[in-house]
CSV table of C-alpha atoms in Angstrom, one decimal:
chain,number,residue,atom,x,y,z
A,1,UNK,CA,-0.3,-10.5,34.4
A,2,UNK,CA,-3.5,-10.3,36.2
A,3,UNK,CA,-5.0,-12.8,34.2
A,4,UNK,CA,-2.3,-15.4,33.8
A,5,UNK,CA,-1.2,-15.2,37.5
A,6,UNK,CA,-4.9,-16.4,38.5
A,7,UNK,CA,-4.4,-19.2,36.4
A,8,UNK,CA,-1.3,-20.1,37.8
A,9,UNK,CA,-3.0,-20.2,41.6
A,10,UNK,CA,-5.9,-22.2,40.4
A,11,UNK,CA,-3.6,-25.0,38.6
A,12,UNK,CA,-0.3,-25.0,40.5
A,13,UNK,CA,-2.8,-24.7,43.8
A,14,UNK,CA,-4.6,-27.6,43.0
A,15,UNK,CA,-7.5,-25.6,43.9
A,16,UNK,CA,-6.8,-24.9,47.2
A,17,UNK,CA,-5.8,-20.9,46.2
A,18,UNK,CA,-9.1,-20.2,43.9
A,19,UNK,CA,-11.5,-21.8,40.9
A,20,UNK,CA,-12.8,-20.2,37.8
A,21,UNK,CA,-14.3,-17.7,39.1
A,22,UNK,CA,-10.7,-16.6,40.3
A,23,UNK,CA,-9.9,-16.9,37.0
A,24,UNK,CA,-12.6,-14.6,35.4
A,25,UNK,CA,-12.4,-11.8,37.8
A,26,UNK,CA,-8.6,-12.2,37.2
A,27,UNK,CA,-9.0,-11.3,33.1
A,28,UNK,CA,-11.3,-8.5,34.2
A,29,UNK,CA,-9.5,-6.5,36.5
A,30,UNK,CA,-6.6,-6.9,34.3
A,31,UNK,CA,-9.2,-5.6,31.5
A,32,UNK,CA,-10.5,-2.9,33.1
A,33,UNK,CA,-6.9,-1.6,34.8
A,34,UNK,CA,-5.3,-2.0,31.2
A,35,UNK,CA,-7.9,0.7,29.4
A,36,UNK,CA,-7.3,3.0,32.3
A,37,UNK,CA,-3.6,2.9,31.8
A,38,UNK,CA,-4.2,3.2,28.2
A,39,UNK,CA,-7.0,4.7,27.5
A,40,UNK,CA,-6.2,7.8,26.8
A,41,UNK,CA,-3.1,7.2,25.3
A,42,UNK,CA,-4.2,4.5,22.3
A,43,UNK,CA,-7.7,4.4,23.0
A,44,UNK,CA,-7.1,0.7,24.6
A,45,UNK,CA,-6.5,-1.5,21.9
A,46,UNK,CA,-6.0,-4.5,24.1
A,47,UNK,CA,-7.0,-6.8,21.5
A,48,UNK,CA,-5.2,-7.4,18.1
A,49,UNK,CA,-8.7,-8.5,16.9
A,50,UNK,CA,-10.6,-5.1,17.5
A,51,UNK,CA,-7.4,-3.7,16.1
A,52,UNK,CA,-7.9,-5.1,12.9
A,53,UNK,CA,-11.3,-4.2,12.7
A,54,UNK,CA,-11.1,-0.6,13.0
A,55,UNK,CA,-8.5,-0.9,10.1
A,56,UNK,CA,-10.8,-2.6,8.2
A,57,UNK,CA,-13.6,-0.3,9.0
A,58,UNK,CA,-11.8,3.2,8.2
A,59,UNK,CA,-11.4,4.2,12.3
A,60,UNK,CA,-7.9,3.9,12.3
A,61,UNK,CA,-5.2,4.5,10.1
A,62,UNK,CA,-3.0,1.4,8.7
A,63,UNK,CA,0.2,2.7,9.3
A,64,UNK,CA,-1.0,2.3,13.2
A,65,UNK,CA,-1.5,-1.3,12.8
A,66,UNK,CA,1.9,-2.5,13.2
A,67,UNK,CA,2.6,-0.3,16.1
A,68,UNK,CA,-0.5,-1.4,18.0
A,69,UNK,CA,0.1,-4.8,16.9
A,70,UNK,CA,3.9,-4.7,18.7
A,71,UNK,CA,3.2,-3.2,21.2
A,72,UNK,CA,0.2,-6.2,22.4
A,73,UNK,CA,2.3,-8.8,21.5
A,74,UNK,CA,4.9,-7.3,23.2
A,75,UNK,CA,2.9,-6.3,26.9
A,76,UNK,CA,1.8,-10.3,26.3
A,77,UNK,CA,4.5,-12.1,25.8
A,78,UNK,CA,6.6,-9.9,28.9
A,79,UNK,CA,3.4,-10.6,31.0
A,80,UNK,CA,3.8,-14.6,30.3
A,81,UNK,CA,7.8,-14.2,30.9
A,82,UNK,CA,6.7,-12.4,34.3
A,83,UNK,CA,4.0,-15.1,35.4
A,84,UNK,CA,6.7,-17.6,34.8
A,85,UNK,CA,9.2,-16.3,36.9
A,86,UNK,CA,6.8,-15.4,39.6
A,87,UNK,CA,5.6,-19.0,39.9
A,88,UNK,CA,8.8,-20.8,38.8
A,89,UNK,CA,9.5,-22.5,42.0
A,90,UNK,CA,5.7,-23.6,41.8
A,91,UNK,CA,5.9,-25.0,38.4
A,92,UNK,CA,9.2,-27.2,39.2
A,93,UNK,CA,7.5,-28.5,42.5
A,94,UNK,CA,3.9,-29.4,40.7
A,95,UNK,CA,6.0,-30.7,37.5
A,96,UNK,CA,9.2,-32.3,38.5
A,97,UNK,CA,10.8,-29.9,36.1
A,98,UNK,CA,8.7,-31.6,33.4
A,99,UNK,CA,6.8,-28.7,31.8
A,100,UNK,CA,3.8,-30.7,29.3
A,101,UNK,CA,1.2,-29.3,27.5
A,102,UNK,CA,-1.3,-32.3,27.9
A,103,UNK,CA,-1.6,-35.0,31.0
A,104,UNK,CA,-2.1,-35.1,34.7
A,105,UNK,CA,0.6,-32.3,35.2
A,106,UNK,CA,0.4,-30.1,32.0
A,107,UNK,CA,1.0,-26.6,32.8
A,108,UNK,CA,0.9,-25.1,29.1
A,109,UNK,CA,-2.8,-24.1,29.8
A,110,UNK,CA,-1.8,-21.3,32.4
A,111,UNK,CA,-0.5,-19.3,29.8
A,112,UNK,CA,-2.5,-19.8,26.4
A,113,UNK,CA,-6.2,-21.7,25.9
A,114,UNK,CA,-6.5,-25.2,24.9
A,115,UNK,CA,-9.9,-26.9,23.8
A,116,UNK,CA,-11.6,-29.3,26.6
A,117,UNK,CA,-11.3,-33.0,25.7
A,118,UNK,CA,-14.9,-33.3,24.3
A,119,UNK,CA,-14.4,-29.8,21.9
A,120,UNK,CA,-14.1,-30.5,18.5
A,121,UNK,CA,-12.4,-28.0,16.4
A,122,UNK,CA,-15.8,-26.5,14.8
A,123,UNK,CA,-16.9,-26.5,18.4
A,124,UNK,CA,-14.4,-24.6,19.5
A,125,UNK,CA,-14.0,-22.1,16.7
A,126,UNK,CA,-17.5,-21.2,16.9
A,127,UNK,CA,-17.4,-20.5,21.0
A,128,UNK,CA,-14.4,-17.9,20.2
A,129,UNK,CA,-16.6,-16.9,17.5
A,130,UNK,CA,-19.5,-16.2,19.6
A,131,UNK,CA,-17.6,-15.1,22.8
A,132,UNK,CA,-15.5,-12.0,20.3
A,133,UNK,CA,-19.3,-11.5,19.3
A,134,UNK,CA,-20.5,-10.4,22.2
A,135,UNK,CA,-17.3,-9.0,23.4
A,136,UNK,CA,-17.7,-6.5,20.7
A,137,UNK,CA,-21.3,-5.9,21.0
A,138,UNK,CA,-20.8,-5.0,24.6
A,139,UNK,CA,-17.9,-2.6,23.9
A,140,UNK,CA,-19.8,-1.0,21.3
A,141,UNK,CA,-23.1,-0.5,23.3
A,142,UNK,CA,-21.1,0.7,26.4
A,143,UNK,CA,-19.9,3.2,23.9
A,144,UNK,CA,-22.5,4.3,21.9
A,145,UNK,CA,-23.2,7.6,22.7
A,146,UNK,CA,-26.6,7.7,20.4
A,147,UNK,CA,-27.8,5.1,22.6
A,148,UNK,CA,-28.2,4.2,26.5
A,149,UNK,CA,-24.5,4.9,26.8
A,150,UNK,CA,-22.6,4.0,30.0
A,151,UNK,CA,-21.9,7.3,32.4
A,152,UNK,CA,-18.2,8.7,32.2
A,153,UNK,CA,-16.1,7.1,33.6
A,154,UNK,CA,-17.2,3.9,34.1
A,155,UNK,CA,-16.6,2.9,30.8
A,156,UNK,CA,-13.5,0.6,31.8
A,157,UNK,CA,-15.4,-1.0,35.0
A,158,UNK,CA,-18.4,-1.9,33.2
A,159,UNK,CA,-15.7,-3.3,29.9
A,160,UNK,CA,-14.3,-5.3,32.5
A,161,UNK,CA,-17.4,-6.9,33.7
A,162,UNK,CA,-18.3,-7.3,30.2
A,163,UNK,CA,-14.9,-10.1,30.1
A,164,UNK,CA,-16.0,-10.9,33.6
A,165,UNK,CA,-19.2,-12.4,32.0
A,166,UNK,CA,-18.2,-13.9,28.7
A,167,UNK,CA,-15.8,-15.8,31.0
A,168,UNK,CA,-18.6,-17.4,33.4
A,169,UNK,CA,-20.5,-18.3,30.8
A,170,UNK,CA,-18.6,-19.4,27.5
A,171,UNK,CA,-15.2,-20.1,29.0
A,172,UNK,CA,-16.1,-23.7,29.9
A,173,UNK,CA,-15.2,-25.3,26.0
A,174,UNK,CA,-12.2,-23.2,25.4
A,175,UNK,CA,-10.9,-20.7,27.8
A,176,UNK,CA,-12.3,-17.8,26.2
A,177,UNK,CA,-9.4,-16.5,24.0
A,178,UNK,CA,-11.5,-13.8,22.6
A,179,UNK,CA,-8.0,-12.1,21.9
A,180,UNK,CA,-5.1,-13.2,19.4
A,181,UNK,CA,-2.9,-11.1,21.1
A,182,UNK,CA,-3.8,-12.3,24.6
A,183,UNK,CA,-3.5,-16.2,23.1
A,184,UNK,CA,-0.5,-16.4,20.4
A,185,UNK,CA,2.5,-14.4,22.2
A,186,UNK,CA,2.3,-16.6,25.6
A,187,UNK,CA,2.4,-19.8,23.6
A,188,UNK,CA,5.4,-18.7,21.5
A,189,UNK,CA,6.8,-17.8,25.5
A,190,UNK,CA,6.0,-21.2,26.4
A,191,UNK,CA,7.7,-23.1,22.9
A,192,UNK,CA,10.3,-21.3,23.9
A,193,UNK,CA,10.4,-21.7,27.7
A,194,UNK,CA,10.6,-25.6,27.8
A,195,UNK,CA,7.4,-26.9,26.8
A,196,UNK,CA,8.3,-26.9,23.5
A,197,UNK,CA,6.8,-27.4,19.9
A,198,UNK,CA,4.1,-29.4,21.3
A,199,UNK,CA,2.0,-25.8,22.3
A,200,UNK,CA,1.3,-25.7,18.5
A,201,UNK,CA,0.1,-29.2,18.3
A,202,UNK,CA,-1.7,-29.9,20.8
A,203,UNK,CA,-5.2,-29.9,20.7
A,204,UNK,CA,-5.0,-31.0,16.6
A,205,UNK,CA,-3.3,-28.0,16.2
A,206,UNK,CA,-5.7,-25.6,18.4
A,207,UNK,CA,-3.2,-23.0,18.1
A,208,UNK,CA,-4.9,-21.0,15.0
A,209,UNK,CA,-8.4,-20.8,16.1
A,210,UNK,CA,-7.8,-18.5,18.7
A,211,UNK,CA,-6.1,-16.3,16.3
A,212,UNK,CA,-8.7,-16.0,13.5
A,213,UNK,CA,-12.0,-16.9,14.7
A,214,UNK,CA,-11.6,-13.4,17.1
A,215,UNK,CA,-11.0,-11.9,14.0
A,216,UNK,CA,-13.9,-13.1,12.4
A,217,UNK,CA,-16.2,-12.6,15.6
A,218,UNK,CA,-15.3,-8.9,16.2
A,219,UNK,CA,-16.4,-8.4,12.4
A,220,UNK,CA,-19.8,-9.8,12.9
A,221,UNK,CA,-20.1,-8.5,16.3
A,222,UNK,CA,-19.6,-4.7,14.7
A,223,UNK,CA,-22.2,-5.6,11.3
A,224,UNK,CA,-24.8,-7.0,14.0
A,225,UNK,CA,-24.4,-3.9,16.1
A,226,UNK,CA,-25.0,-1.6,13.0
A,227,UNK,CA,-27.8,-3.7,11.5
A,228,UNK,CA,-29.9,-4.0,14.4
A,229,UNK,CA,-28.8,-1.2,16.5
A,230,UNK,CA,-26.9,1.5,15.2
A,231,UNK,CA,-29.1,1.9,12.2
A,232,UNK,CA,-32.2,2.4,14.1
A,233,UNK,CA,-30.8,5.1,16.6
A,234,UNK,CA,-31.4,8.9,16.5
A,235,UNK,CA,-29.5,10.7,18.5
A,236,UNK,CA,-31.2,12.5,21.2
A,237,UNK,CA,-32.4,16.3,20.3
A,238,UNK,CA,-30.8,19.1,22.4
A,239,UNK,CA,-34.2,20.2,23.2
A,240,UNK,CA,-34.6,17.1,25.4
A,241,UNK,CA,-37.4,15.8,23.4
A,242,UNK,CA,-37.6,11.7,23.4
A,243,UNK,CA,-36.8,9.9,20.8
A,244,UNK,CA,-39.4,9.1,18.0
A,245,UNK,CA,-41.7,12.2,19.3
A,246,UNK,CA,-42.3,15.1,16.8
A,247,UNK,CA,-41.6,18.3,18.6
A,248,UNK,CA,-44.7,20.3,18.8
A,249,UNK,CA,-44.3,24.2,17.8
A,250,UNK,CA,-47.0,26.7,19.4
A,251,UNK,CA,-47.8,29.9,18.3
């Protein structure tokens, strides 16, 4: 909701009620207030992509997948259907009542990504690609109690911060998905809504990138952070010693 409703001020404002950078710190307050809220309860999963992964991985059980995956695409798809009825008297004054996905007036993009004009499809599968990378690296190392871990408690800020900066600086080409769960639901909202099939099509049929190259990313993102990370870190020693020093015993 947080996220989506920035977009809508920044398009159906014609600029006049915020830019991108409304837009980012949009995505990451509604980041770092969704792990709050859920946190405790499902450890977060916000994003059908890290989802997947700990299945893949072992961390959580696959009889949890479906459940997590509902319950995403659910919070989603109410949160487009909530945006849209919040700014529906906007929409019908900036559109006529002509809801497009492409052209002077296209609306479509304030609730799912579509590629800039100059992306190509490789292009814009590898920034999701890169963008999930680093989303995942930066979960990981704000969690990673062997290492420089973040203090408790801050965990969700500094999460949120973490969206906050994949969005100002690899959002330009494609939005920054980064989320199949975030992306797919509010374009099957807006299909259905009156902008019609078109939200598949659009962008040579953008639709599926933002789906699997997450996916993809948040796998690499976790074998980079065991490779050249995880691997290499010692947990600290309860006698305080740094790491990599031999403790010395005295008679």
């Amino acid at each position: 909701v947080f996220g989506l409703s920035s977009v809508a001020q920044v398009v159906l404002g014609r600029g006049d009620f915020g830019q991108s950078l409304s837009i980012n710190l949009g995505f990451g307050i509604g980041v770092t207030l969704g792990i709050h809220a859920a946190g405790g309860i499902s450890g977060a999963h916000l994003n059908a992509a890290i989802t997947l992964t700990h299945c893949l991985l072992g961390k959580l059980p696959w009889r949890k997948l479906p459940a997590y995956l509902i319950g995403q695409f659910l919070g989603s798809f109410i949160a487009a259907a909530t945006v849209f009825g919040l700014y529906y008297d906007a929409l019908y004054d900036y559109t006529n009542g002509n809801f497009t996905v492409t052209g002077p007036n296209a609306t479509a993009s304030i609730f799912s990504t579509y590629p800039a004009p100059y992306v190509s499809l490789l292009g814009g599968f590898f920034t999701e690609f890169i963008a999930t990378v680093m989303l995942l690296l930066g979960i990981l190392i704000i969690h990673d109690e062997k290492n420089n871990e973040a203090l408790k408690g801050t965990q969700a800020l500094l999460t949120g911060f973490l969206v906050l900066g994949i969005g100002l600086g690899m959002g330009m080409n494609t939005g920054y998905a980064i989320n199949p769960s975030r992306d797919l639901p509010p374009r099957i909202f807006t299909a259905i809504a009156g902008w019609g099939m078109d939200v598949f099509t659009a962008g040579r049929h953008w639709w599926w990138i933002p789906v699997t190259a997450p996916v993809l990313g948040s796998l690499a993102g976790v074998l980079i952070h065991k490779l050249l990370i995880d691997l290499h870190n010692q947990p600290v020693l309860d006698s305080g010693n740094e790491k990599g020093q031999p403790e010395v015993q005295t008679s």
